[in-house]
Amino acid sequence: MTKLSVNINKIATLRNARGHNRPNLLQAARDIERFGAQGITVHPRPDERHIRYQDVRDLKAVVTTELNVEGNPTPDFLDLVREVRPEQVTLVPDAPDAITSNAGWNTVQHQDYLRGIVAELKALGCRVSIFLDPVAELVHAAATTGTDRIELYTEDYARRYHASPEAALRPYHEAALVAQQLGLGLNAGHDLDLDNLAYMHQHLPGLAEVSIGHALVCDALYLGLENTVQLYRRCLSGVKN
Protein backbone atom coordinates (compact mmCIF):
# COMPACT_ATOMS: atom_id res chain seq x y z
CA MET A 1 0.00 0.00 0.00
CA THR A 2 1.30 3.44 -0.93
CA LYS A 3 1.11 5.85 2.00
CA LEU A 4 0.02 9.49 1.77
CA SER A 5 2.19 11.96 3.68
CA VAL A 6 0.73 15.47 3.64
CA ASN A 7 3.16 18.37 3.45
CA ILE A 8 1.81 21.19 5.65
CA ASN A 9 4.25 23.93 4.59
CA LYS A 10 1.47 25.91 2.89
CA ILE A 11 -0.64 25.87 6.06
CA ALA A 12 2.32 27.40 7.88
CA THR A 13 2.66 29.99 5.10
CA LEU A 14 -0.94 31.05 5.67
CA ARG A 15 -0.41 31.25 9.42
CA ASN A 16 2.75 33.32 9.06
CA ALA A 17 1.00 35.83 6.79
CA ARG A 18 -0.74 37.33 9.84
CA GLY A 19 1.87 36.61 12.47
CA HIS A 20 -0.45 34.81 14.88
CA ASN A 21 -1.55 31.17 15.16
CA ARG A 22 -4.42 30.97 12.71
CA PRO A 23 -4.65 28.42 11.26
CA ASN A 24 -3.26 26.38 14.14
CA LEU A 25 -0.56 24.23 12.54
CA LEU A 26 -0.58 21.53 15.21
CA GLN A 27 -4.34 21.16 15.08
CA ALA A 28 -4.18 21.00 11.29
CA ALA A 29 -1.67 18.14 11.54
CA ARG A 30 -3.90 16.29 14.01
CA ASP A 31 -6.92 16.76 11.76
CA ILE A 32 -5.10 15.71 8.60
CA GLU A 33 -4.10 12.48 10.33
CA ARG A 34 -7.66 12.00 11.55
CA PHE A 35 -8.94 12.52 8.01
CA GLY A 36 -6.78 9.64 6.78
CA ALA A 37 -3.24 10.82 6.05
CA GLN A 38 -0.57 8.32 7.01
CA GLY A 39 2.18 10.85 7.59
CA ILE A 40 2.99 14.54 7.99
CA THR A 41 5.80 16.15 5.98
CA VAL A 42 7.52 19.46 6.70
CA HIS A 43 10.40 21.22 5.01
CA PRO A 44 11.90 23.87 7.31
CA ARG A 45 14.09 26.33 5.44
CA PRO A 46 16.75 28.59 6.96
CA ASP A 47 14.59 31.74 6.68
CA GLU A 48 11.64 29.93 8.34
CA ARG A 49 9.27 31.50 5.83
CA HIS A 50 6.75 28.73 6.42
CA ILE A 51 7.69 25.88 8.76
CA ARG A 52 9.72 27.10 11.73
CA TYR A 53 12.26 24.97 13.53
CA GLN A 54 10.09 25.17 16.65
CA ASP A 55 7.16 23.81 14.61
CA VAL A 56 9.19 20.66 13.96
CA ARG A 57 9.84 20.22 17.66
CA ASP A 58 6.16 20.76 18.46
CA LEU A 59 4.96 18.44 15.69
CA LYS A 60 7.13 15.59 16.95
CA ALA A 61 5.07 15.63 20.14
CA VAL A 62 1.67 15.45 18.40
CA VAL A 63 2.11 13.48 15.15
CA THR A 64 0.95 9.91 15.73
CA THR A 65 1.57 8.48 12.25
CA GLU A 66 4.99 9.41 10.87
CA LEU A 67 6.89 12.68 10.77
CA ASN A 68 8.97 13.23 7.63
CA VAL A 69 11.37 16.18 7.82
CA GLU A 70 12.86 17.37 4.52
CA GLY A 71 15.79 19.65 4.04
CA ASN A 72 19.33 20.41 3.01
CA PRO A 73 21.64 18.88 5.63
CA THR A 74 23.18 22.14 6.82
CA PRO A 75 24.60 22.25 10.37
CA ASP A 76 21.42 23.87 11.73
CA PHE A 77 19.19 21.32 10.02
CA LEU A 78 21.25 18.42 11.31
CA ASP A 79 21.18 19.85 14.84
CA LEU A 80 17.38 19.97 14.61
CA VAL A 81 17.17 16.38 13.39
CA ARG A 82 19.49 15.20 16.16
CA GLU A 83 17.13 16.79 18.66
CA VAL A 84 13.80 15.75 17.16
CA ARG A 85 14.70 12.36 15.62
CA PRO A 86 11.80 12.15 13.17
CA GLU A 87 10.78 8.83 11.71
CA GLN A 88 12.07 9.85 8.28
CA VAL A 89 14.54 12.45 7.02
CA THR A 90 14.48 13.33 3.33
CA LEU A 91 17.68 14.97 2.15
CA VAL A 92 17.02 17.70 -0.44
CA PRO A 93 19.76 19.86 -2.03
CA ASP A 94 17.89 23.15 -1.80
CA ALA A 95 19.70 26.45 -2.08
CA PRO A 96 18.79 28.81 0.79
CA ASP A 97 16.81 31.10 -1.55
CA ALA A 98 14.94 28.34 -3.43
CA ILE A 99 11.20 28.97 -3.70
CA THR A 100 10.61 25.23 -3.77
CA SER A 101 12.62 22.08 -4.41
CA ASN A 102 13.75 22.17 -8.04
CA ALA A 103 16.36 19.42 -8.46
CA GLY A 104 17.53 16.18 -6.93
CA TRP A 105 20.98 15.27 -5.67
CA ASN A 106 23.88 14.52 -7.96
CA THR A 107 24.63 11.36 -6.02
CA VAL A 108 27.60 10.52 -8.23
CA GLN A 109 29.35 13.74 -7.27
CA HIS A 110 28.23 13.79 -3.63
CA GLN A 111 28.47 10.08 -2.71
CA ASP A 112 31.05 10.53 0.06
CA TYR A 113 29.32 13.58 1.51
CA LEU A 114 25.95 11.85 1.62
CA ARG A 115 27.38 8.59 2.94
CA GLY A 116 28.52 10.22 6.18
CA ILE A 117 25.24 12.04 6.72
CA VAL A 118 23.15 8.96 5.98
CA ALA A 119 25.16 6.90 8.46
CA GLU A 120 24.67 9.46 11.23
CA LEU A 121 20.93 9.82 10.62
CA LYS A 122 20.41 6.06 10.56
CA ALA A 123 22.33 5.79 13.83
CA LEU A 124 19.77 8.21 15.31
CA GLY A 125 17.01 5.78 14.32
CA CYS A 126 15.74 7.82 11.36
CA ARG A 127 14.84 6.25 8.02
CA VAL A 128 16.68 8.20 5.32
CA SER A 129 15.48 9.10 1.84
CA ILE A 130 17.45 11.00 -0.82
CA PHE A 131 15.60 13.33 -3.23
CA LEU A 132 16.56 12.27 -6.72
CA ASP A 133 15.91 12.81 -10.42
CA PRO A 134 14.79 9.63 -12.24
CA VAL A 135 18.18 8.62 -13.68
CA ALA A 136 19.49 5.08 -13.30
CA GLU A 137 23.08 6.20 -12.69
CA LEU A 138 21.94 8.42 -9.83
CA VAL A 139 19.90 5.61 -8.30
CA HIS A 140 22.95 3.31 -8.38
CA ALA A 141 25.08 6.00 -6.75
CA ALA A 142 22.42 6.65 -4.11
CA ALA A 143 22.51 3.00 -3.12
CA THR A 144 26.22 3.29 -2.26
CA THR A 145 25.43 5.92 0.40
CA GLY A 146 23.50 3.44 2.54
CA THR A 147 20.21 5.31 2.21
CA ASP A 148 17.02 3.40 2.94
CA ARG A 149 14.97 5.04 0.21
CA ILE A 150 15.04 7.48 -2.65
CA GLU A 151 12.33 10.05 -3.38
CA LEU A 152 11.82 10.64 -7.09
CA TYR A 153 11.37 14.30 -8.01
CA THR A 154 8.15 14.24 -10.03
CA GLU A 155 7.82 17.77 -11.43
CA ASP A 156 8.77 16.61 -14.94
CA TYR A 157 6.21 13.81 -14.77
CA ALA A 158 3.48 16.25 -13.74
CA ARG A 159 4.45 18.75 -16.45
CA ARG A 160 4.38 16.12 -19.22
CA TYR A 161 1.48 14.02 -17.93
CA HIS A 162 -1.36 15.49 -19.97
CA ALA A 163 0.52 15.15 -23.26
CA SER A 164 1.30 11.46 -22.69
CA PRO A 165 1.04 9.76 -19.29
CA GLU A 166 3.01 6.75 -20.53
CA ALA A 167 5.89 8.82 -21.88
CA ALA A 168 5.90 11.05 -18.81
CA LEU A 169 6.21 8.08 -16.47
CA ARG A 170 8.75 6.09 -18.48
CA PRO A 171 11.96 7.40 -16.84
CA TYR A 172 10.37 7.05 -13.41
CA HIS A 173 9.38 3.47 -14.12
CA GLU A 174 12.93 2.66 -15.21
CA ALA A 175 14.36 4.30 -12.09
CA ALA A 176 11.88 2.41 -9.91
CA LEU A 177 12.97 -0.92 -11.36
CA VAL A 178 16.60 -0.08 -10.63
CA ALA A 179 15.68 0.88 -7.07
CA GLN A 180 13.93 -2.46 -6.60
CA GLN A 181 16.96 -4.34 -7.90
CA LEU A 182 19.18 -2.49 -5.44
CA GLY A 183 16.85 -2.99 -2.47
CA LEU A 184 15.94 0.70 -2.11
CA GLY A 185 12.54 1.84 -0.94
CA LEU A 186 10.75 4.30 -3.21
CA ASN A 187 9.02 7.58 -2.41
CA ALA A 188 7.80 10.27 -4.82
CA GLY A 189 6.83 13.89 -4.59
CA HIS A 190 6.44 17.31 -6.21
CA ASP A 191 3.45 18.56 -8.23
CA LEU A 192 1.45 15.37 -7.78
CA ASP A 193 -2.28 16.05 -7.75
CA LEU A 194 -5.73 14.52 -8.21
CA ASP A 195 -5.24 14.37 -11.99
CA ASN A 196 -1.90 12.58 -12.19
CA LEU A 197 -1.52 10.67 -8.92
CA ALA A 198 -3.63 7.60 -9.65
CA TYR A 199 -1.79 6.82 -12.90
CA MET A 200 1.57 7.02 -11.17
CA HIS A 201 0.34 4.82 -8.35
CA GLN A 202 -0.99 2.20 -10.77
CA HIS A 203 2.14 2.03 -12.93
CA LEU A 204 5.13 2.77 -10.69
CA PRO A 205 6.41 -0.45 -9.08
CA GLY A 206 7.31 -0.45 -5.42
CA LEU A 207 5.96 3.01 -4.58
CA ALA A 208 5.94 3.18 -0.78
CA GLU A 209 4.97 6.80 -0.11
CA VAL A 210 4.01 10.06 -1.78
CA SER A 211 4.46 13.47 -0.22
CA ILE A 212 1.90 16.05 -1.38
CA GLY A 213 1.31 19.55 -0.10
CA HIS A 214 0.73 22.47 -2.46
CA ALA A 215 -1.88 20.86 -4.72
CA LEU A 216 -3.66 19.23 -1.79
CA VAL A 217 -4.00 22.50 0.09
CA CYS A 218 -5.17 24.28 -3.08
CA ASP A 219 -7.82 21.59 -3.63
CA ALA A 220 -8.90 21.90 0.00
CA LEU A 221 -9.88 25.54 -0.56
CA TYR A 222 -12.70 24.31 -2.80
CA LEU A 223 -13.34 20.77 -1.62
CA GLY A 224 -12.68 20.99 2.10
CA LEU A 225 -9.68 19.52 3.89
CA GLU A 226 -11.26 16.28 5.08
CA ASN A 227 -12.78 15.48 1.69
CA THR A 228 -9.54 16.35 -0.10
CA VAL A 229 -7.36 14.10 2.05
CA GLN A 230 -9.78 11.25 1.42
CA LEU A 231 -9.80 11.90 -2.34
CA TYR A 232 -6.02 11.66 -2.42
CA ARG A 233 -6.18 8.45 -0.40
CA ARG A 234 -8.60 7.05 -2.97
CA CYS A 235 -6.09 7.80 -5.75
CA LEU A 236 -3.71 5.51 -3.88
CA SER A 237 -6.26 2.76 -3.35
CA GLY A 238 -7.20 2.07 -6.96
CA VAL A 239 -10.74 3.34 -6.36
CA LYS A 240 -11.97 5.75 -9.04
CA ASN A 241 -13.02 9.19 -7.79
PDB file of C-alpha atoms in Angstrom:
ATOM      1  CA  MET A   1       0.000   0.000   0.000  1.00  0.00           C
ATOM      2  CA  THR A   2       1.300   3.443  -0.931  1.00  0.00           C
ATOM      3  CA  LYS A   3       1.108   5.852   1.998  1.00  0.00           C
ATOM      4  CA  LEU A   4       0.020   9.493   1.774  1.00  0.00           C
ATOM      5  CA  SER A   5       2.189  11.962   3.677  1.00  0.00           C
ATOM      6  CA  VAL A   6       0.733  15.471   3.640  1.00  0.00           C
ATOM      7  CA  ASN A   7       3.160  18.374   3.448  1.00  0.00           C
ATOM      8  CA  ILE A   8       1.814  21.189   5.648  1.00  0.00           C
ATOM      9  CA  ASN A   9       4.245  23.928   4.594  1.00  0.00           C
ATOM     10  CA  LYS A  10       1.465  25.906   2.893  1.00  0.00           C
ATOM     11  CA  ILE A  11      -0.640  25.865   6.057  1.00  0.00           C
ATOM     12  CA  ALA A  12       2.323  27.396   7.877  1.00  0.00           C
ATOM     13  CA  THR A  13       2.661  29.994   5.097  1.00  0.00           C
ATOM     14  CA  LEU A  14      -0.944  31.049   5.668  1.00  0.00           C
ATOM     15  CA  ARG A  15      -0.410  31.245   9.416  1.00  0.00           C
ATOM     16  CA  ASN A  16       2.752  33.316   9.058  1.00  0.00           C
ATOM     17  CA  ALA A  17       1.005  35.835   6.790  1.00  0.00           C
ATOM     18  CA  ARG A  18      -0.736  37.330   9.835  1.00  0.00           C
ATOM     19  CA  GLY A  19       1.868  36.607  12.470  1.00  0.00           C
ATOM     20  CA  HIS A  20      -0.455  34.810  14.879  1.00  0.00           C
ATOM     21  CA  ASN A  21      -1.550  31.171  15.161  1.00  0.00           C
ATOM     22  CA  ARG A  22      -4.419  30.975  12.711  1.00  0.00           C
ATOM     23  CA  PRO A  23      -4.646  28.419  11.264  1.00  0.00           C
ATOM     24  CA  ASN A  24      -3.257  26.378  14.135  1.00  0.00           C
ATOM     25  CA  LEU A  25      -0.561  24.225  12.541  1.00  0.00           C
ATOM     26  CA  LEU A  26      -0.579  21.528  15.211  1.00  0.00           C
ATOM     27  CA  GLN A  27      -4.342  21.157  15.075  1.00  0.00           C
ATOM     28  CA  ALA A  28      -4.179  20.996  11.288  1.00  0.00           C
ATOM     29  CA  ALA A  29      -1.667  18.142  11.536  1.00  0.00           C
ATOM     30  CA  ARG A  30      -3.897  16.294  14.006  1.00  0.00           C
ATOM     31  CA  ASP A  31      -6.924  16.759  11.765  1.00  0.00           C
ATOM     32  CA  ILE A  32      -5.104  15.710   8.599  1.00  0.00           C
ATOM     33  CA  GLU A  33      -4.099  12.484  10.331  1.00  0.00           C
ATOM     34  CA  ARG A  34      -7.659  12.001  11.549  1.00  0.00           C
ATOM     35  CA  PHE A  35      -8.942  12.515   8.006  1.00  0.00           C
ATOM     36  CA  GLY A  36      -6.783   9.638   6.776  1.00  0.00           C
ATOM     37  CA  ALA A  37      -3.243  10.817   6.051  1.00  0.00           C
ATOM     38  CA  GLN A  38      -0.570   8.323   7.014  1.00  0.00           C
ATOM     39  CA  GLY A  39       2.180  10.849   7.590  1.00  0.00           C
ATOM     40  CA  ILE A  40       2.988  14.541   7.993  1.00  0.00           C
ATOM     41  CA  THR A  41       5.799  16.148   5.981  1.00  0.00           C
ATOM     42  CA  VAL A  42       7.520  19.456   6.704  1.00  0.00           C
ATOM     43  CA  HIS A  43      10.399  21.222   5.008  1.00  0.00           C
ATOM     44  CA  PRO A  44      11.900  23.868   7.306  1.00  0.00           C
ATOM     45  CA  ARG A  45      14.086  26.328   5.445  1.00  0.00           C
ATOM     46  CA  PRO A  46      16.750  28.588   6.957  1.00  0.00           C
ATOM     47  CA  ASP A  47      14.592  31.737   6.677  1.00  0.00           C
ATOM     48  CA  GLU A  48      11.636  29.931   8.343  1.00  0.00           C
ATOM     49  CA  ARG A  49       9.275  31.497   5.829  1.00  0.00           C
ATOM     50  CA  HIS A  50       6.748  28.728   6.418  1.00  0.00           C
ATOM     51  CA  ILE A  51       7.687  25.882   8.762  1.00  0.00           C
ATOM     52  CA  ARG A  52       9.723  27.097  11.726  1.00  0.00           C
ATOM     53  CA  TYR A  53      12.258  24.966  13.528  1.00  0.00           C
ATOM     54  CA  GLN A  54      10.090  25.174  16.646  1.00  0.00           C
ATOM     55  CA  ASP A  55       7.163  23.806  14.614  1.00  0.00           C
ATOM     56  CA  VAL A  56       9.189  20.659  13.958  1.00  0.00           C
ATOM     57  CA  ARG A  57       9.841  20.218  17.663  1.00  0.00           C
ATOM     58  CA  ASP A  58       6.160  20.764  18.455  1.00  0.00           C
ATOM     59  CA  LEU A  59       4.959  18.437  15.692  1.00  0.00           C
ATOM     60  CA  LYS A  60       7.135  15.595  16.946  1.00  0.00           C
ATOM     61  CA  ALA A  61       5.070  15.629  20.140  1.00  0.00           C
ATOM     62  CA  VAL A  62       1.674  15.450  18.398  1.00  0.00           C
ATOM     63  CA  VAL A  63       2.113  13.484  15.146  1.00  0.00           C
ATOM     64  CA  THR A  64       0.952   9.914  15.728  1.00  0.00           C
ATOM     65  CA  THR A  65       1.573   8.478  12.246  1.00  0.00           C
ATOM     66  CA  GLU A  66       4.988   9.411  10.869  1.00  0.00           C
ATOM     67  CA  LEU A  67       6.886  12.683  10.766  1.00  0.00           C
ATOM     68  CA  ASN A  68       8.973  13.234   7.628  1.00  0.00           C
ATOM     69  CA  VAL A  69      11.374  16.184   7.817  1.00  0.00           C
ATOM     70  CA  GLU A  70      12.857  17.367   4.525  1.00  0.00           C
ATOM     71  CA  GLY A  71      15.794  19.653   4.037  1.00  0.00           C
ATOM     72  CA  ASN A  72      19.330  20.407   3.009  1.00  0.00           C
ATOM     73  CA  PRO A  73      21.641  18.876   5.631  1.00  0.00           C
ATOM     74  CA  THR A  74      23.179  22.139   6.820  1.00  0.00           C
ATOM     75  CA  PRO A  75      24.596  22.253  10.366  1.00  0.00           C
ATOM     76  CA  ASP A  76      21.415  23.874  11.732  1.00  0.00           C
ATOM     77  CA  PHE A  77      19.195  21.316  10.020  1.00  0.00           C
ATOM     78  CA  LEU A  78      21.254  18.419  11.312  1.00  0.00           C
ATOM     79  CA  ASP A  79      21.183  19.850  14.840  1.00  0.00           C
ATOM     80  CA  LEU A  80      17.382  19.971  14.614  1.00  0.00           C
ATOM     81  CA  VAL A  81      17.175  16.385  13.390  1.00  0.00           C
ATOM     82  CA  ARG A  82      19.488  15.198  16.160  1.00  0.00           C
ATOM     83  CA  GLU A  83      17.128  16.795  18.664  1.00  0.00           C
ATOM     84  CA  VAL A  84      13.801  15.745  17.163  1.00  0.00           C
ATOM     85  CA  ARG A  85      14.697  12.361  15.620  1.00  0.00           C
ATOM     86  CA  PRO A  86      11.800  12.149  13.169  1.00  0.00           C
ATOM     87  CA  GLU A  87      10.776   8.826  11.711  1.00  0.00           C
ATOM     88  CA  GLN A  88      12.066   9.853   8.279  1.00  0.00           C
ATOM     89  CA  VAL A  89      14.539  12.447   7.024  1.00  0.00           C
ATOM     90  CA  THR A  90      14.478  13.332   3.327  1.00  0.00           C
ATOM     91  CA  LEU A  91      17.680  14.971   2.147  1.00  0.00           C
ATOM     92  CA  VAL A  92      17.018  17.696  -0.437  1.00  0.00           C
ATOM     93  CA  PRO A  93      19.763  19.857  -2.028  1.00  0.00           C
ATOM     94  CA  ASP A  94      17.894  23.148  -1.800  1.00  0.00           C
ATOM     95  CA  ALA A  95      19.701  26.453  -2.081  1.00  0.00           C
ATOM     96  CA  PRO A  96      18.786  28.814   0.793  1.00  0.00           C
ATOM     97  CA  ASP A  97      16.813  31.097  -1.550  1.00  0.00           C
ATOM     98  CA  ALA A  98      14.944  28.342  -3.433  1.00  0.00           C
ATOM     99  CA  ILE A  99      11.205  28.966  -3.704  1.00  0.00           C
ATOM    100  CA  THR A 100      10.605  25.229  -3.772  1.00  0.00           C
ATOM    101  CA  SER A 101      12.620  22.084  -4.413  1.00  0.00           C
ATOM    102  CA  ASN A 102      13.748  22.166  -8.037  1.00  0.00           C
ATOM    103  CA  ALA A 103      16.355  19.421  -8.460  1.00  0.00           C
ATOM    104  CA  GLY A 104      17.529  16.180  -6.931  1.00  0.00           C
ATOM    105  CA  TRP A 105      20.982  15.271  -5.672  1.00  0.00           C
ATOM    106  CA  ASN A 106      23.880  14.516  -7.955  1.00  0.00           C
ATOM    107  CA  THR A 107      24.626  11.358  -6.019  1.00  0.00           C
ATOM    108  CA  VAL A 108      27.605  10.516  -8.225  1.00  0.00           C
ATOM    109  CA  GLN A 109      29.346  13.741  -7.274  1.00  0.00           C
ATOM    110  CA  HIS A 110      28.229  13.786  -3.634  1.00  0.00           C
ATOM    111  CA  GLN A 111      28.474  10.082  -2.706  1.00  0.00           C
ATOM    112  CA  ASP A 112      31.050  10.527   0.055  1.00  0.00           C
ATOM    113  CA  TYR A 113      29.324  13.582   1.514  1.00  0.00           C
ATOM    114  CA  LEU A 114      25.951  11.853   1.617  1.00  0.00           C
ATOM    115  CA  ARG A 115      27.375   8.589   2.943  1.00  0.00           C
ATOM    116  CA  GLY A 116      28.520  10.218   6.179  1.00  0.00           C
ATOM    117  CA  ILE A 117      25.236  12.042   6.715  1.00  0.00           C
ATOM    118  CA  VAL A 118      23.149   8.963   5.984  1.00  0.00           C
ATOM    119  CA  ALA A 119      25.164   6.904   8.462  1.00  0.00           C
ATOM    120  CA  GLU A 120      24.669   9.459  11.233  1.00  0.00           C
ATOM    121  CA  LEU A 121      20.935   9.817  10.618  1.00  0.00           C
ATOM    122  CA  LYS A 122      20.414   6.061  10.558  1.00  0.00           C
ATOM    123  CA  ALA A 123      22.332   5.794  13.831  1.00  0.00           C
ATOM    124  CA  LEU A 124      19.774   8.210  15.310  1.00  0.00           C
ATOM    125  CA  GLY A 125      17.010   5.784  14.315  1.00  0.00           C
ATOM    126  CA  CYS A 126      15.737   7.815  11.355  1.00  0.00           C
ATOM    127  CA  ARG A 127      14.838   6.248   8.023  1.00  0.00           C
ATOM    128  CA  VAL A 128      16.682   8.198   5.318  1.00  0.00           C
ATOM    129  CA  SER A 129      15.479   9.102   1.839  1.00  0.00           C
ATOM    130  CA  ILE A 130      17.449  10.999  -0.824  1.00  0.00           C
ATOM    131  CA  PHE A 131      15.600  13.332  -3.228  1.00  0.00           C
ATOM    132  CA  LEU A 132      16.564  12.272  -6.722  1.00  0.00           C
ATOM    133  CA  ASP A 133      15.905  12.810 -10.417  1.00  0.00           C
ATOM    134  CA  PRO A 134      14.794   9.635 -12.237  1.00  0.00           C
ATOM    135  CA  VAL A 135      18.178   8.618 -13.680  1.00  0.00           C
ATOM    136  CA  ALA A 136      19.493   5.080 -13.305  1.00  0.00           C
ATOM    137  CA  GLU A 137      23.081   6.198 -12.692  1.00  0.00           C
ATOM    138  CA  LEU A 138      21.936   8.420  -9.832  1.00  0.00           C
ATOM    139  CA  VAL A 139      19.900   5.606  -8.299  1.00  0.00           C
ATOM    140  CA  HIS A 140      22.946   3.309  -8.384  1.00  0.00           C
ATOM    141  CA  ALA A 141      25.077   5.996  -6.747  1.00  0.00           C
ATOM    142  CA  ALA A 142      22.419   6.654  -4.115  1.00  0.00           C
ATOM    143  CA  ALA A 143      22.512   2.998  -3.123  1.00  0.00           C
ATOM    144  CA  THR A 144      26.216   3.293  -2.259  1.00  0.00           C
ATOM    145  CA  THR A 145      25.427   5.922   0.396  1.00  0.00           C
ATOM    146  CA  GLY A 146      23.499   3.441   2.539  1.00  0.00           C
ATOM    147  CA  THR A 147      20.213   5.314   2.211  1.00  0.00           C
ATOM    148  CA  ASP A 148      17.020   3.405   2.939  1.00  0.00           C
ATOM    149  CA  ARG A 149      14.967   5.043   0.210  1.00  0.00           C
ATOM    150  CA  ILE A 150      15.038   7.477  -2.646  1.00  0.00           C
ATOM    151  CA  GLU A 151      12.331  10.047  -3.382  1.00  0.00           C
ATOM    152  CA  LEU A 152      11.815  10.636  -7.086  1.00  0.00           C
ATOM    153  CA  TYR A 153      11.369  14.300  -8.012  1.00  0.00           C
ATOM    154  CA  THR A 154       8.145  14.237 -10.030  1.00  0.00           C
ATOM    155  CA  GLU A 155       7.820  17.768 -11.432  1.00  0.00           C
ATOM    156  CA  ASP A 156       8.767  16.615 -14.939  1.00  0.00           C
ATOM    157  CA  TYR A 157       6.209  13.807 -14.770  1.00  0.00           C
ATOM    158  CA  ALA A 158       3.483  16.250 -13.736  1.00  0.00           C
ATOM    159  CA  ARG A 159       4.448  18.747 -16.449  1.00  0.00           C
ATOM    160  CA  ARG A 160       4.376  16.121 -19.219  1.00  0.00           C
ATOM    161  CA  TYR A 161       1.481  14.022 -17.926  1.00  0.00           C
ATOM    162  CA  HIS A 162      -1.355  15.490 -19.973  1.00  0.00           C
ATOM    163  CA  ALA A 163       0.516  15.148 -23.265  1.00  0.00           C
ATOM    164  CA  SER A 164       1.296  11.463 -22.686  1.00  0.00           C
ATOM    165  CA  PRO A 165       1.042   9.755 -19.291  1.00  0.00           C
ATOM    166  CA  GLU A 166       3.011   6.754 -20.531  1.00  0.00           C
ATOM    167  CA  ALA A 167       5.894   8.824 -21.876  1.00  0.00           C
ATOM    168  CA  ALA A 168       5.901  11.048 -18.810  1.00  0.00           C
ATOM    169  CA  LEU A 169       6.206   8.085 -16.473  1.00  0.00           C
ATOM    170  CA  ARG A 170       8.755   6.091 -18.485  1.00  0.00           C
ATOM    171  CA  PRO A 171      11.965   7.405 -16.842  1.00  0.00           C
ATOM    172  CA  TYR A 172      10.374   7.046 -13.408  1.00  0.00           C
ATOM    173  CA  HIS A 173       9.381   3.467 -14.123  1.00  0.00           C
ATOM    174  CA  GLU A 174      12.927   2.656 -15.215  1.00  0.00           C
ATOM    175  CA  ALA A 175      14.362   4.298 -12.086  1.00  0.00           C
ATOM    176  CA  ALA A 176      11.878   2.414  -9.907  1.00  0.00           C
ATOM    177  CA  LEU A 177      12.972  -0.916 -11.361  1.00  0.00           C
ATOM    178  CA  VAL A 178      16.605  -0.081 -10.628  1.00  0.00           C
ATOM    179  CA  ALA A 179      15.676   0.883  -7.066  1.00  0.00           C
ATOM    180  CA  GLN A 180      13.931  -2.458  -6.602  1.00  0.00           C
ATOM    181  CA  GLN A 181      16.960  -4.342  -7.903  1.00  0.00           C
ATOM    182  CA  LEU A 182      19.177  -2.490  -5.436  1.00  0.00           C
ATOM    183  CA  GLY A 183      16.849  -2.992  -2.473  1.00  0.00           C
ATOM    184  CA  LEU A 184      15.944   0.695  -2.112  1.00  0.00           C
ATOM    185  CA  GLY A 185      12.541   1.843  -0.940  1.00  0.00           C
ATOM    186  CA  LEU A 186      10.747   4.296  -3.214  1.00  0.00           C
ATOM    187  CA  ASN A 187       9.018   7.578  -2.408  1.00  0.00           C
ATOM    188  CA  ALA A 188       7.805  10.266  -4.819  1.00  0.00           C
ATOM    189  CA  GLY A 189       6.831  13.890  -4.585  1.00  0.00           C
ATOM    190  CA  HIS A 190       6.444  17.308  -6.212  1.00  0.00           C
ATOM    191  CA  ASP A 191       3.454  18.564  -8.226  1.00  0.00           C
ATOM    192  CA  LEU A 192       1.451  15.370  -7.782  1.00  0.00           C
ATOM    193  CA  ASP A 193      -2.280  16.054  -7.755  1.00  0.00           C
ATOM    194  CA  LEU A 194      -5.729  14.519  -8.208  1.00  0.00           C
ATOM    195  CA  ASP A 195      -5.244  14.367 -11.985  1.00  0.00           C
ATOM    196  CA  ASN A 196      -1.895  12.577 -12.190  1.00  0.00           C
ATOM    197  CA  LEU A 197      -1.520  10.673  -8.920  1.00  0.00           C
ATOM    198  CA  ALA A 198      -3.632   7.603  -9.651  1.00  0.00           C
ATOM    199  CA  TYR A 199      -1.790   6.817 -12.895  1.00  0.00           C
ATOM    200  CA  MET A 200       1.572   7.016 -11.168  1.00  0.00           C
ATOM    201  CA  HIS A 201       0.337   4.815  -8.350  1.00  0.00           C
ATOM    202  CA  GLN A 202      -0.986   2.201 -10.766  1.00  0.00           C
ATOM    203  CA  HIS A 203       2.138   2.030 -12.925  1.00  0.00           C
ATOM    204  CA  LEU A 204       5.130   2.768 -10.692  1.00  0.00           C
ATOM    205  CA  PRO A 205       6.411  -0.447  -9.082  1.00  0.00           C
ATOM    206  CA  GLY A 206       7.309  -0.447  -5.416  1.00  0.00           C
ATOM    207  CA  LEU A 207       5.956   3.015  -4.583  1.00  0.00           C
ATOM    208  CA  ALA A 208       5.938   3.185  -0.778  1.00  0.00           C
ATOM    209  CA  GLU A 209       4.974   6.804  -0.110  1.00  0.00           C
ATOM    210  CA  VAL A 210       4.008  10.059  -1.782  1.00  0.00           C
ATOM    211  CA  SER A 211       4.460  13.470  -0.218  1.00  0.00           C
ATOM    212  CA  ILE A 212       1.904  16.052  -1.375  1.00  0.00           C
ATOM    213  CA  GLY A 213       1.306  19.554  -0.097  1.00  0.00           C
ATOM    214  CA  HIS A 214       0.728  22.469  -2.462  1.00  0.00           C
ATOM    215  CA  ALA A 215      -1.877  20.859  -4.719  1.00  0.00           C
ATOM    216  CA  LEU A 216      -3.663  19.232  -1.794  1.00  0.00           C
ATOM    217  CA  VAL A 217      -3.997  22.502   0.094  1.00  0.00           C
ATOM    218  CA  CYS A 218      -5.174  24.283  -3.076  1.00  0.00           C
ATOM    219  CA  ASP A 219      -7.824  21.592  -3.630  1.00  0.00           C
ATOM    220  CA  ALA A 220      -8.903  21.898   0.000  1.00  0.00           C
ATOM    221  CA  LEU A 221      -9.882  25.543  -0.564  1.00  0.00           C
ATOM    222  CA  TYR A 222     -12.704  24.309  -2.803  1.00  0.00           C
ATOM    223  CA  LEU A 223     -13.344  20.767  -1.622  1.00  0.00           C
ATOM    224  CA  GLY A 224     -12.679  20.988   2.101  1.00  0.00           C
ATOM    225  CA  LEU A 225      -9.685  19.516   3.889  1.00  0.00           C
ATOM    226  CA  GLU A 226     -11.264  16.279   5.081  1.00  0.00           C
ATOM    227  CA  ASN A 227     -12.776  15.482   1.687  1.00  0.00           C
ATOM    228  CA  THR A 228      -9.542  16.348  -0.096  1.00  0.00           C
ATOM    229  CA  VAL A 229      -7.362  14.100   2.047  1.00  0.00           C
ATOM    230  CA  GLN A 230      -9.777  11.246   1.419  1.00  0.00           C
ATOM    231  CA  LEU A 231      -9.805  11.901  -2.338  1.00  0.00           C
ATOM    232  CA  TYR A 232      -6.020  11.659  -2.419  1.00  0.00           C
ATOM    233  CA  ARG A 233      -6.179   8.450  -0.396  1.00  0.00           C
ATOM    234  CA  ARG A 234      -8.605   7.052  -2.973  1.00  0.00           C
ATOM    235  CA  CYS A 235      -6.087   7.802  -5.751  1.00  0.00           C
ATOM    236  CA  LEU A 236      -3.713   5.507  -3.880  1.00  0.00           C
ATOM    237  CA  SER A 237      -6.256   2.765  -3.348  1.00  0.00           C
ATOM    238  CA  GLY A 238      -7.196   2.075  -6.963  1.00  0.00           C
ATOM    239  CA  VAL A 239     -10.741   3.335  -6.365  1.00  0.00           C
ATOM    240  CA  LYS A 240     -11.969   5.745  -9.038  1.00  0.00           C
ATOM    241  CA  ASN A 241     -13.023   9.188  -7.788  1.00  0.00           C
TER     242      ASN A 241
END
